[in-house]
Coordinates of C-alpha atoms in Angstrom, one line a residue:
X27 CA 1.7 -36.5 16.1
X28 CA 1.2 -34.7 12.8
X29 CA -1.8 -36.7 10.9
X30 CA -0.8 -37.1 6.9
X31 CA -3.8 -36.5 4.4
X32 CA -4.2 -36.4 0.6
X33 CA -5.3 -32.5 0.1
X34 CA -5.7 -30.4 -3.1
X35 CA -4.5 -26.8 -2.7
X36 CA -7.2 -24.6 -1.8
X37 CA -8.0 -27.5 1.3
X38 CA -4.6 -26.9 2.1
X39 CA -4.6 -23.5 2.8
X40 CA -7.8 -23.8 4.2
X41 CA -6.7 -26.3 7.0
X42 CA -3.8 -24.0 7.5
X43 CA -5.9 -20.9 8.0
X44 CA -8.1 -23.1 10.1
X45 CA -4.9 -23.9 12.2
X46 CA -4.0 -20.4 12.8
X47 CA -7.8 -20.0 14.4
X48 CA -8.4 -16.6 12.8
X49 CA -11.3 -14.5 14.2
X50 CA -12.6 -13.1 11.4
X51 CA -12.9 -14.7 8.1
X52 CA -14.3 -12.8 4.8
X53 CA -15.5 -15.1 2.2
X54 CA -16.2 -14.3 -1.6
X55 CA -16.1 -17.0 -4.3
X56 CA -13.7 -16.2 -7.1
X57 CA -12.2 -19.4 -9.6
X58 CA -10.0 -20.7 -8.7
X59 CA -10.3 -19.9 -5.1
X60 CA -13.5 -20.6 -4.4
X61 CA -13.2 -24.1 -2.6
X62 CA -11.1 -22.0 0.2
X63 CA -14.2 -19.8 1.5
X64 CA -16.3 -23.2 1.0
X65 CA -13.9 -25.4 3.3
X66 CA -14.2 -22.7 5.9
X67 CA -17.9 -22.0 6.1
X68 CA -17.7 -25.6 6.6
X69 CA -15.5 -25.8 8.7
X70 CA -17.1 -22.9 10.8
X71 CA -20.6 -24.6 10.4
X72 CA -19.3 -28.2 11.8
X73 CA -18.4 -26.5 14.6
X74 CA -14.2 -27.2 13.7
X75 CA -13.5 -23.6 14.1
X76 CA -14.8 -20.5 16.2
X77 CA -14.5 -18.1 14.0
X78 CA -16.5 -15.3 12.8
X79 CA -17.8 -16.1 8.7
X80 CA -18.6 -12.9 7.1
X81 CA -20.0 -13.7 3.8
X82 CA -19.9 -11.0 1.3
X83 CA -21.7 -9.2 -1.9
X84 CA -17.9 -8.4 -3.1
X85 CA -14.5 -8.7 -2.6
X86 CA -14.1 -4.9 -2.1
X87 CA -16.1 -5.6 0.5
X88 CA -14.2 -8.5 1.9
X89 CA -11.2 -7.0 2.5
X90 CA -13.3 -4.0 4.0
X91 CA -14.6 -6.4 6.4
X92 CA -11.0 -7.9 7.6
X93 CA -9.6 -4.7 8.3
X94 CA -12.3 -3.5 9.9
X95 CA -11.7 -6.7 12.4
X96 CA -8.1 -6.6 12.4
X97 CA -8.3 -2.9 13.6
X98 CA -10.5 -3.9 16.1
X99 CA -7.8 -6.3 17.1
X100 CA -8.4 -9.5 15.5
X101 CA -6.5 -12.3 13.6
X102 CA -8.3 -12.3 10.5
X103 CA -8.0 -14.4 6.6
X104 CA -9.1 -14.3 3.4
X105 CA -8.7 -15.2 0.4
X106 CA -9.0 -13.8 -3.3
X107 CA -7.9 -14.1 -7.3
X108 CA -7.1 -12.4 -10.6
X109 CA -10.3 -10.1 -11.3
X110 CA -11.1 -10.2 -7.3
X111 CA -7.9 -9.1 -6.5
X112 CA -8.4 -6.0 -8.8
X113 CA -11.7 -5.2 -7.4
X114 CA -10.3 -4.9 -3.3
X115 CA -7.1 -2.9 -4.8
X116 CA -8.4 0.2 -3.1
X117 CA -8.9 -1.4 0.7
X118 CA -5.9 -3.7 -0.4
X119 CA -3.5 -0.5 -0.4
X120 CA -5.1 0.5 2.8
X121 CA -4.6 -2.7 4.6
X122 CA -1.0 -2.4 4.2
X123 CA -0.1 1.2 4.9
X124 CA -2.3 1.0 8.4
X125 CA -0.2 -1.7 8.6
X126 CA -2.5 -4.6 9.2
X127 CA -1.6 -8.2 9.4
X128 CA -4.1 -9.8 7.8
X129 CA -3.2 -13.0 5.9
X130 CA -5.2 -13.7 2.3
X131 CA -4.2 -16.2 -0.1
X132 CA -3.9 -15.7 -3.7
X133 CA -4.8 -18.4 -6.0
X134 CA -2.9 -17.2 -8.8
X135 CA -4.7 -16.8 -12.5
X136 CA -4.5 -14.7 -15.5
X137 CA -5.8 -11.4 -15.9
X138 CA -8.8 -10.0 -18.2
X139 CA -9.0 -10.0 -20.8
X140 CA -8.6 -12.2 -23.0
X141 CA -11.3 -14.2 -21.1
X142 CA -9.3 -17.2 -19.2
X143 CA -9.7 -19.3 -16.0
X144 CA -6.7 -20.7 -15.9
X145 CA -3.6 -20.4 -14.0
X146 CA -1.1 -17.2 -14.5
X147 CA 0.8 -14.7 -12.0
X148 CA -0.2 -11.2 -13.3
X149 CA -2.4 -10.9 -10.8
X150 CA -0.7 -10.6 -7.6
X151 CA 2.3 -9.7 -9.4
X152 CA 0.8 -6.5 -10.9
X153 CA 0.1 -5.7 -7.0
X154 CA 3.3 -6.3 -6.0
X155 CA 4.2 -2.8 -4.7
X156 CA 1.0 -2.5 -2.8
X157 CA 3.4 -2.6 0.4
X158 CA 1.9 -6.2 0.9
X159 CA 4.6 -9.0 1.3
X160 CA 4.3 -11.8 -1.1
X161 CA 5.4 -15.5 -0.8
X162 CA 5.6 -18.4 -3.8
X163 CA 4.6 -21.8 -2.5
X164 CA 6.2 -24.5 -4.9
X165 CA 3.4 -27.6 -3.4
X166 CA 0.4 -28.1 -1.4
X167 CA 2.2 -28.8 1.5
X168 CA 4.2 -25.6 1.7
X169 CA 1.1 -23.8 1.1
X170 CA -0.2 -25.7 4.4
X171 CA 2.6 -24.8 5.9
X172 CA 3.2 -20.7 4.6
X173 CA -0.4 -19.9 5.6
X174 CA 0.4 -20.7 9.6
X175 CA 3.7 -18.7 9.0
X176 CA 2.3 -15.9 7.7
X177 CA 0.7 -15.2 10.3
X178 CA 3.9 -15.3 12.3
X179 CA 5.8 -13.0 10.5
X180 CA 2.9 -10.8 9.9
X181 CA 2.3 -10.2 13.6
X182 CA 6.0 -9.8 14.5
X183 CA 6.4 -6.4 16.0
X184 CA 9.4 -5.9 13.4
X185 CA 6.8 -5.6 10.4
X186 CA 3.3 -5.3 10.9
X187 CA 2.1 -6.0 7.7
X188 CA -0.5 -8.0 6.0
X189 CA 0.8 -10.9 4.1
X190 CA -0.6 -13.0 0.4
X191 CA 0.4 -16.6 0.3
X192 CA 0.4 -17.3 -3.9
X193 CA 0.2 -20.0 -5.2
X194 CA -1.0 -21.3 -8.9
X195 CA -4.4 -21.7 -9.8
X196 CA -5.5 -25.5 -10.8
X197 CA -2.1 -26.9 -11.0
X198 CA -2.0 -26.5 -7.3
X199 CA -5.2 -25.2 -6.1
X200 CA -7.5 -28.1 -7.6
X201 CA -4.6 -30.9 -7.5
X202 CA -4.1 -33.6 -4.8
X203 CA -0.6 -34.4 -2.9
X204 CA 0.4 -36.0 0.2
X205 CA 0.4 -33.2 3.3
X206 CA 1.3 -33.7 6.7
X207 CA -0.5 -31.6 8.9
X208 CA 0.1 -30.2 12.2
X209 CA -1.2 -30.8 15.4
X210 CA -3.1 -28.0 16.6
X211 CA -1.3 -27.6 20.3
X212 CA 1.9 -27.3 18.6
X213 CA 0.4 -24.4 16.3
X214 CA -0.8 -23.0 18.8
X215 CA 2.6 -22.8 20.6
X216 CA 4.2 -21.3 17.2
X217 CA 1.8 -18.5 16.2
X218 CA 0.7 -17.4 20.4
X219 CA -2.0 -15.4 20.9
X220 CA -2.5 -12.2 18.5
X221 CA -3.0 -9.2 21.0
X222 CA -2.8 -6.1 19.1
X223 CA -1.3 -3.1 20.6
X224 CA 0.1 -0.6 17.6
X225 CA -3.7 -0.2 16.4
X226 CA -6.7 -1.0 17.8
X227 CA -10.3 0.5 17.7
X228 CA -11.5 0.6 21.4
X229 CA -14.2 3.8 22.3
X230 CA -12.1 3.7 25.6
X231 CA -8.8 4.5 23.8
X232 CA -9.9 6.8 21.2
X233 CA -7.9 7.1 18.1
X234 CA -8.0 8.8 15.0
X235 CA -7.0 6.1 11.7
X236 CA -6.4 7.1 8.5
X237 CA -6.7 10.8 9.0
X238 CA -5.9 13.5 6.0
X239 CA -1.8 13.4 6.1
X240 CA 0.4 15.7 4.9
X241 CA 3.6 15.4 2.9
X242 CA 6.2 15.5 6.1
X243 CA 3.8 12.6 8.3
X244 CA 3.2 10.9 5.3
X245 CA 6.9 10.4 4.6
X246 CA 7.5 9.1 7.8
X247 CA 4.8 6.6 7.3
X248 CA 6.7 5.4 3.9
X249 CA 9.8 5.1 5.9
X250 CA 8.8 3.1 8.3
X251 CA 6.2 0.6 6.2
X252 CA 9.7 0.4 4.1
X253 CA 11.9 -0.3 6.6
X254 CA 9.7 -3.1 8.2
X255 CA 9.7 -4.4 4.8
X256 CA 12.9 -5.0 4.7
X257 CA 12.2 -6.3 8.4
X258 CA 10.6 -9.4 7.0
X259 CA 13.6 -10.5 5.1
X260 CA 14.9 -11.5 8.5
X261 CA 11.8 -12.5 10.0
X262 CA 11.0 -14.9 7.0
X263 CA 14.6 -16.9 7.3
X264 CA 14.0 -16.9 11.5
X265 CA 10.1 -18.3 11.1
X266 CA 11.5 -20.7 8.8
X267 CA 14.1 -21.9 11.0
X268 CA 11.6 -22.3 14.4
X269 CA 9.2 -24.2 11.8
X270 CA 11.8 -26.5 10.8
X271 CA 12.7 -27.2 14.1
X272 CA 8.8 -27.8 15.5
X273 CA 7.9 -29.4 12.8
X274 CA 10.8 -31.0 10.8
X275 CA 9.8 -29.1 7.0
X276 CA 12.2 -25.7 6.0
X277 CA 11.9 -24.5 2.9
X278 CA 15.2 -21.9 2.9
X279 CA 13.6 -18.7 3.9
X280 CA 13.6 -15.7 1.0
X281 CA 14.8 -17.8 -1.4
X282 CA 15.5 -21.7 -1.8
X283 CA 18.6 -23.1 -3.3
X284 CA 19.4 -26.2 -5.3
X285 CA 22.9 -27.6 -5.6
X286 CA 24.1 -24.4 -6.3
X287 CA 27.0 -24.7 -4.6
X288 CA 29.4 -25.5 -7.5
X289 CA 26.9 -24.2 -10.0
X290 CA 28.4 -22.2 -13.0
X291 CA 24.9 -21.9 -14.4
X292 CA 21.2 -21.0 -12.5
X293 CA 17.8 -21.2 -13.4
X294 CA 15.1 -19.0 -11.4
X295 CA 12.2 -20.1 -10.7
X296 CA 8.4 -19.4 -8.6
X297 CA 6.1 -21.4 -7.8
X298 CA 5.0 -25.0 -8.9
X299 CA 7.3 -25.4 -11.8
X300 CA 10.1 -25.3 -9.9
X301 CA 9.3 -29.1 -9.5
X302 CA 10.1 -29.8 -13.2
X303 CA 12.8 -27.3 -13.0
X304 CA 14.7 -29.3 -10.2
X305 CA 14.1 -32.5 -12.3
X306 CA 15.8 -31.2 -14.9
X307 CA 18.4 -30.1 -13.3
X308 CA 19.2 -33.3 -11.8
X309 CA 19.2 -34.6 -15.6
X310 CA 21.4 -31.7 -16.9
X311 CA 24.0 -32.6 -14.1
X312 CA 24.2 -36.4 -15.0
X313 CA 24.6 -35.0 -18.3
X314 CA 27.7 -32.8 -16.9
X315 CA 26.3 -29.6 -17.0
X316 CA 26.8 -28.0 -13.5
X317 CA 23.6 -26.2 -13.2
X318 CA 21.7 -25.1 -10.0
X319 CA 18.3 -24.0 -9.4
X320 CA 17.2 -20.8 -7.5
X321 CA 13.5 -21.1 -6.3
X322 CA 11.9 -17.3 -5.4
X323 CA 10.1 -17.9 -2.5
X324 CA 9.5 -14.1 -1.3
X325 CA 8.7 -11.1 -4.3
X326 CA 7.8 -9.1 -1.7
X327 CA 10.4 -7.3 0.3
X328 CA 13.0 -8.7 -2.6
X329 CA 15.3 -10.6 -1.4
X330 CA 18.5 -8.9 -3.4
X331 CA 21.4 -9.5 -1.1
X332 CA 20.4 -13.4 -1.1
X333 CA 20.6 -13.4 -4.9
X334 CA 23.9 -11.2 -5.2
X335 CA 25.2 -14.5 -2.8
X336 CA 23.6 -17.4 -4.5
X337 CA 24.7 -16.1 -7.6
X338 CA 28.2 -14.7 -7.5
X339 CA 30.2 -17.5 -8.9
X340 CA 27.8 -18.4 -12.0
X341 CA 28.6 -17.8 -15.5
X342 CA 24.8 -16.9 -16.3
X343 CA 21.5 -17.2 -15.0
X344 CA 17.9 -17.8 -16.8
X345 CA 14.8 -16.5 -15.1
X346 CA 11.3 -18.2 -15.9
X347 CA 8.4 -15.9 -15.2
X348 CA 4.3 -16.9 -15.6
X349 CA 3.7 -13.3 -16.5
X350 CA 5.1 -10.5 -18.5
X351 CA 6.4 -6.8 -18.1
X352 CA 4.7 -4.8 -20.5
X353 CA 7.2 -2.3 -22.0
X354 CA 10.3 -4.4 -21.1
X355 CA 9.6 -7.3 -23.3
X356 CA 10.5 -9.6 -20.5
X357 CA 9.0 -11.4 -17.3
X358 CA 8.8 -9.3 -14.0
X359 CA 11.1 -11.1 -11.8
X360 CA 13.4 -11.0 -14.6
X361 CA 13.6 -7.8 -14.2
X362 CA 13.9 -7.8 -10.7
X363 CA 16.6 -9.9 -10.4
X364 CA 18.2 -7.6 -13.7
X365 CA 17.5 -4.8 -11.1
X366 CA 19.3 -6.5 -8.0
X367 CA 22.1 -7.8 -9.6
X368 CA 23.3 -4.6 -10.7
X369 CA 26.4 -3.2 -9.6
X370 CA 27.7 -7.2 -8.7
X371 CA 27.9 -10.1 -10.5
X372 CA 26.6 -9.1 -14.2
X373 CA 27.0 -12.4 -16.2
X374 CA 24.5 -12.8 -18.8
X375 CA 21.3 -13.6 -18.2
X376 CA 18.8 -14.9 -20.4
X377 CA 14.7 -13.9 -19.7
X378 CA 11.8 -16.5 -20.4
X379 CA 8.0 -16.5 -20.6
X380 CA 5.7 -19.4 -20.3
X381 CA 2.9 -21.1 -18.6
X382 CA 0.5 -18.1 -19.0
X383 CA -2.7 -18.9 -19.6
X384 CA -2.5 -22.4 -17.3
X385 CA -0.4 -23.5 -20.4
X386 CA 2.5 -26.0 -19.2
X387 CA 6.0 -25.6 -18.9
X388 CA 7.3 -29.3 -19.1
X389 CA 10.8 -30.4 -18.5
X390 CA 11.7 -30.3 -22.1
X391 CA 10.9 -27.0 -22.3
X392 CA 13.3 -26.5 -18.9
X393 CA 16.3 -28.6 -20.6
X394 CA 16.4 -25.9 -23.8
X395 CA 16.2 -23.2 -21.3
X396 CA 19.4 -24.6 -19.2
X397 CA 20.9 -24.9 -23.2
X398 CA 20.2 -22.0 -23.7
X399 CA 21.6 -20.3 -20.6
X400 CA 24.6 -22.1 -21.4
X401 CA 24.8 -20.9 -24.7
X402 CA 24.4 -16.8 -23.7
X403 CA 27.6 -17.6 -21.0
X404 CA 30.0 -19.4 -24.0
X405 CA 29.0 -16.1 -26.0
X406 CA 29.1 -13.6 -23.4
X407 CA 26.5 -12.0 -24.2
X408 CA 22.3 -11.6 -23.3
X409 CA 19.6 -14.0 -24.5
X410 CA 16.5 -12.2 -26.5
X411 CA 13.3 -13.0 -24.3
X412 CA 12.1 -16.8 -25.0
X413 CA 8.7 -17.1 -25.7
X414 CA 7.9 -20.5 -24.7
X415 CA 5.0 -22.2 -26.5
X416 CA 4.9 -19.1 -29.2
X417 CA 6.0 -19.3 -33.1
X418 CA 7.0 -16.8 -34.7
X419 CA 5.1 -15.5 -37.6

């Protein structure tokens, strides 16, 4: 029977990673992350997990150390932020064109400079096309429940690629919700045993990795780390599906829709403000205003074809991103979802920036967004990028 706990985010992941008994676990305190590596030592020190604790001068060096494991054929975890992220960007590229499935989390804060702690997506954002796959948890207990996952869809044949579960710095990492967690035979049963075959260092197999490649091998490797990519798509909706059905929580797969099935309007949203986005929502509808809400659960492969669906019958659609493009003077996945609606459904759209810095996006803020979506659809035409929490001047 699943046992239900109060949990703040990084504990979350933490018990999930734990869940998944990894082999190898690299540890390197970063805010807001730090509490992760802590629960584990911990964890590992009690005795509550067998894993190996490898506690490094860097986090270059940390994700050095779990694909050095996970070539050896281990299931391995870590977990990073904002300048750490950075700093492993080298072995971080590396990790997912030898196509290793390690899962790391991402506690998501701003970048340098200016100097700030605080919550933010640029980081794993700015990384997005590192051939990693990213996932959005929206609550501490999909965070729970993503890190087991990933390690599910990371190890499936049909993608072989290392996975980040994001989610936002303090207003998930250090805050405290209700999360059912799973017993441990049943994870068990979900994830299997890890037994590498594609890749593996063993002196009685020899094998040369990461040789000098030239242009007509190193093509084919593109190729294929794209089409596995596109792979995970599929293997995301399916591990959602077996989740749901062992453990009675689905979250939608790529993407998760809400009461967007007569929508004329839709706002997009990632991560944990998509809570006071649904909230307003709700209050916009009583107000008869058929809106819907789009939550972006996967950044990483992009989940167009979704989008082109959920969105074909709206009138416009607002995006709300906790980062910024520079040179487009708009939010990233605004400008992904620009990028996949094109061809189909081109209703106006209207592109948003807030929260950065930790700074909150409350649900006033998301009632003049749904006005003002509804505004660019009456005049048919683009919104300039909303700047929320900035005057002008």
């Amino acid at each position: 029977m699943q046992r239900l706990d109060v949990l703040n985010g990084n504990m979350a992941a933490a018990v999930g990673a734990a869940l998944a008994r990894p082999d190898v676990i690299a540890a390197y305190p970063i805010t807001p992350q730090t509490p992760i590596v802590e629960y584990l030592t911990q964890f590992a020190a009690d005795g509550k997990i067998d894993a190996a604790m490898s506690e490094v001068e860097s986090e270059l060096s940390a994700m050095s150390v779990v694909s050095g494991a996970s070539l050896a054929g281990s299931r391995t975890f870590t977990a990073t932020a904002s300048q750490g992220l950075a700093l492993m960007y080298e072995p971080y590229f590396r990790a997912s064109t030898l196509r290793l499935p390690i899962v790391m989390a991402v506690v998501n804060r701003e970048m340098i400079s200016p100097q700030s702690v605080w919550g933010g997506q640029q980081d794993s954002m700015s990384v997005r096309d590192a051939g990693w796959i990213q996932i959005y948890a929206k609550d501490n207990q999909e965070i729970l429940d993503l890190v087991i996952q990933a390690f599910k869809i990371a190890e499936d044949k049909r993608v072989l690629l290392p996975v980040n579960i994001c989610f936002d710095g303090f207003y998930l990492s250090h805050m405290t919700e209700r999360v059912m967690i799973p017993e441990q035979e049943k994870v068990d049963k979900f994830l299997g045993k890890y037994n590498a075959e594609h890749l593996i260092l063993d002196p009685r197999r020899p094998m040369a990795v990461d040789p000098l490649t030239n242009g007509g091998l190193l093509m084919e490797y593109r190729y294929k780390h794209m089409k596995a990519q596109q792979a995970a798509l599929d293997v995301m909706d399916e591990v959602d599906q077996e989740y749901g059905e062992l453990f009675a929580r689905s979250y939608g797969g790529a993407i998760e829709e809400y009461r967007m099935e007569d929508a004329e309007y839709a706002l997009i949203t990632t991560g944990s403000m998509s809570g006071a986005a649904k909230d307003m929502v709700d209050t916009k509808r009583e107000e008869g205003i058929k809106v819907g809400l789009i939550r972006m659960r996967m950044i990483r492969p992009f989940p167009g074809k979704r989008l082109q669906k959920a969105l074909k019958n709206v009138r416009a659609f607002g995006v709300v991103d906790k980062n910024v493009s520079f040179g487009c003077d708009t939010g990233i996945v605004y400008q992904e979802v620009k990028a996949a609606m094109y061809g189909g459904n081109t209703v106006p759209s209207v592109p948003v920036i807030g929260g950065l810095g930790g700074e909150d996006i409350s649900l006033e803020m998301m009632g003049k967004i749904i006005d003002a979506i509804v505004q660019a659809a009456s005049e048919q035409k683009n919104s300039e990028t909303i700047w929320l929490m900035v005057e002008e001047g």
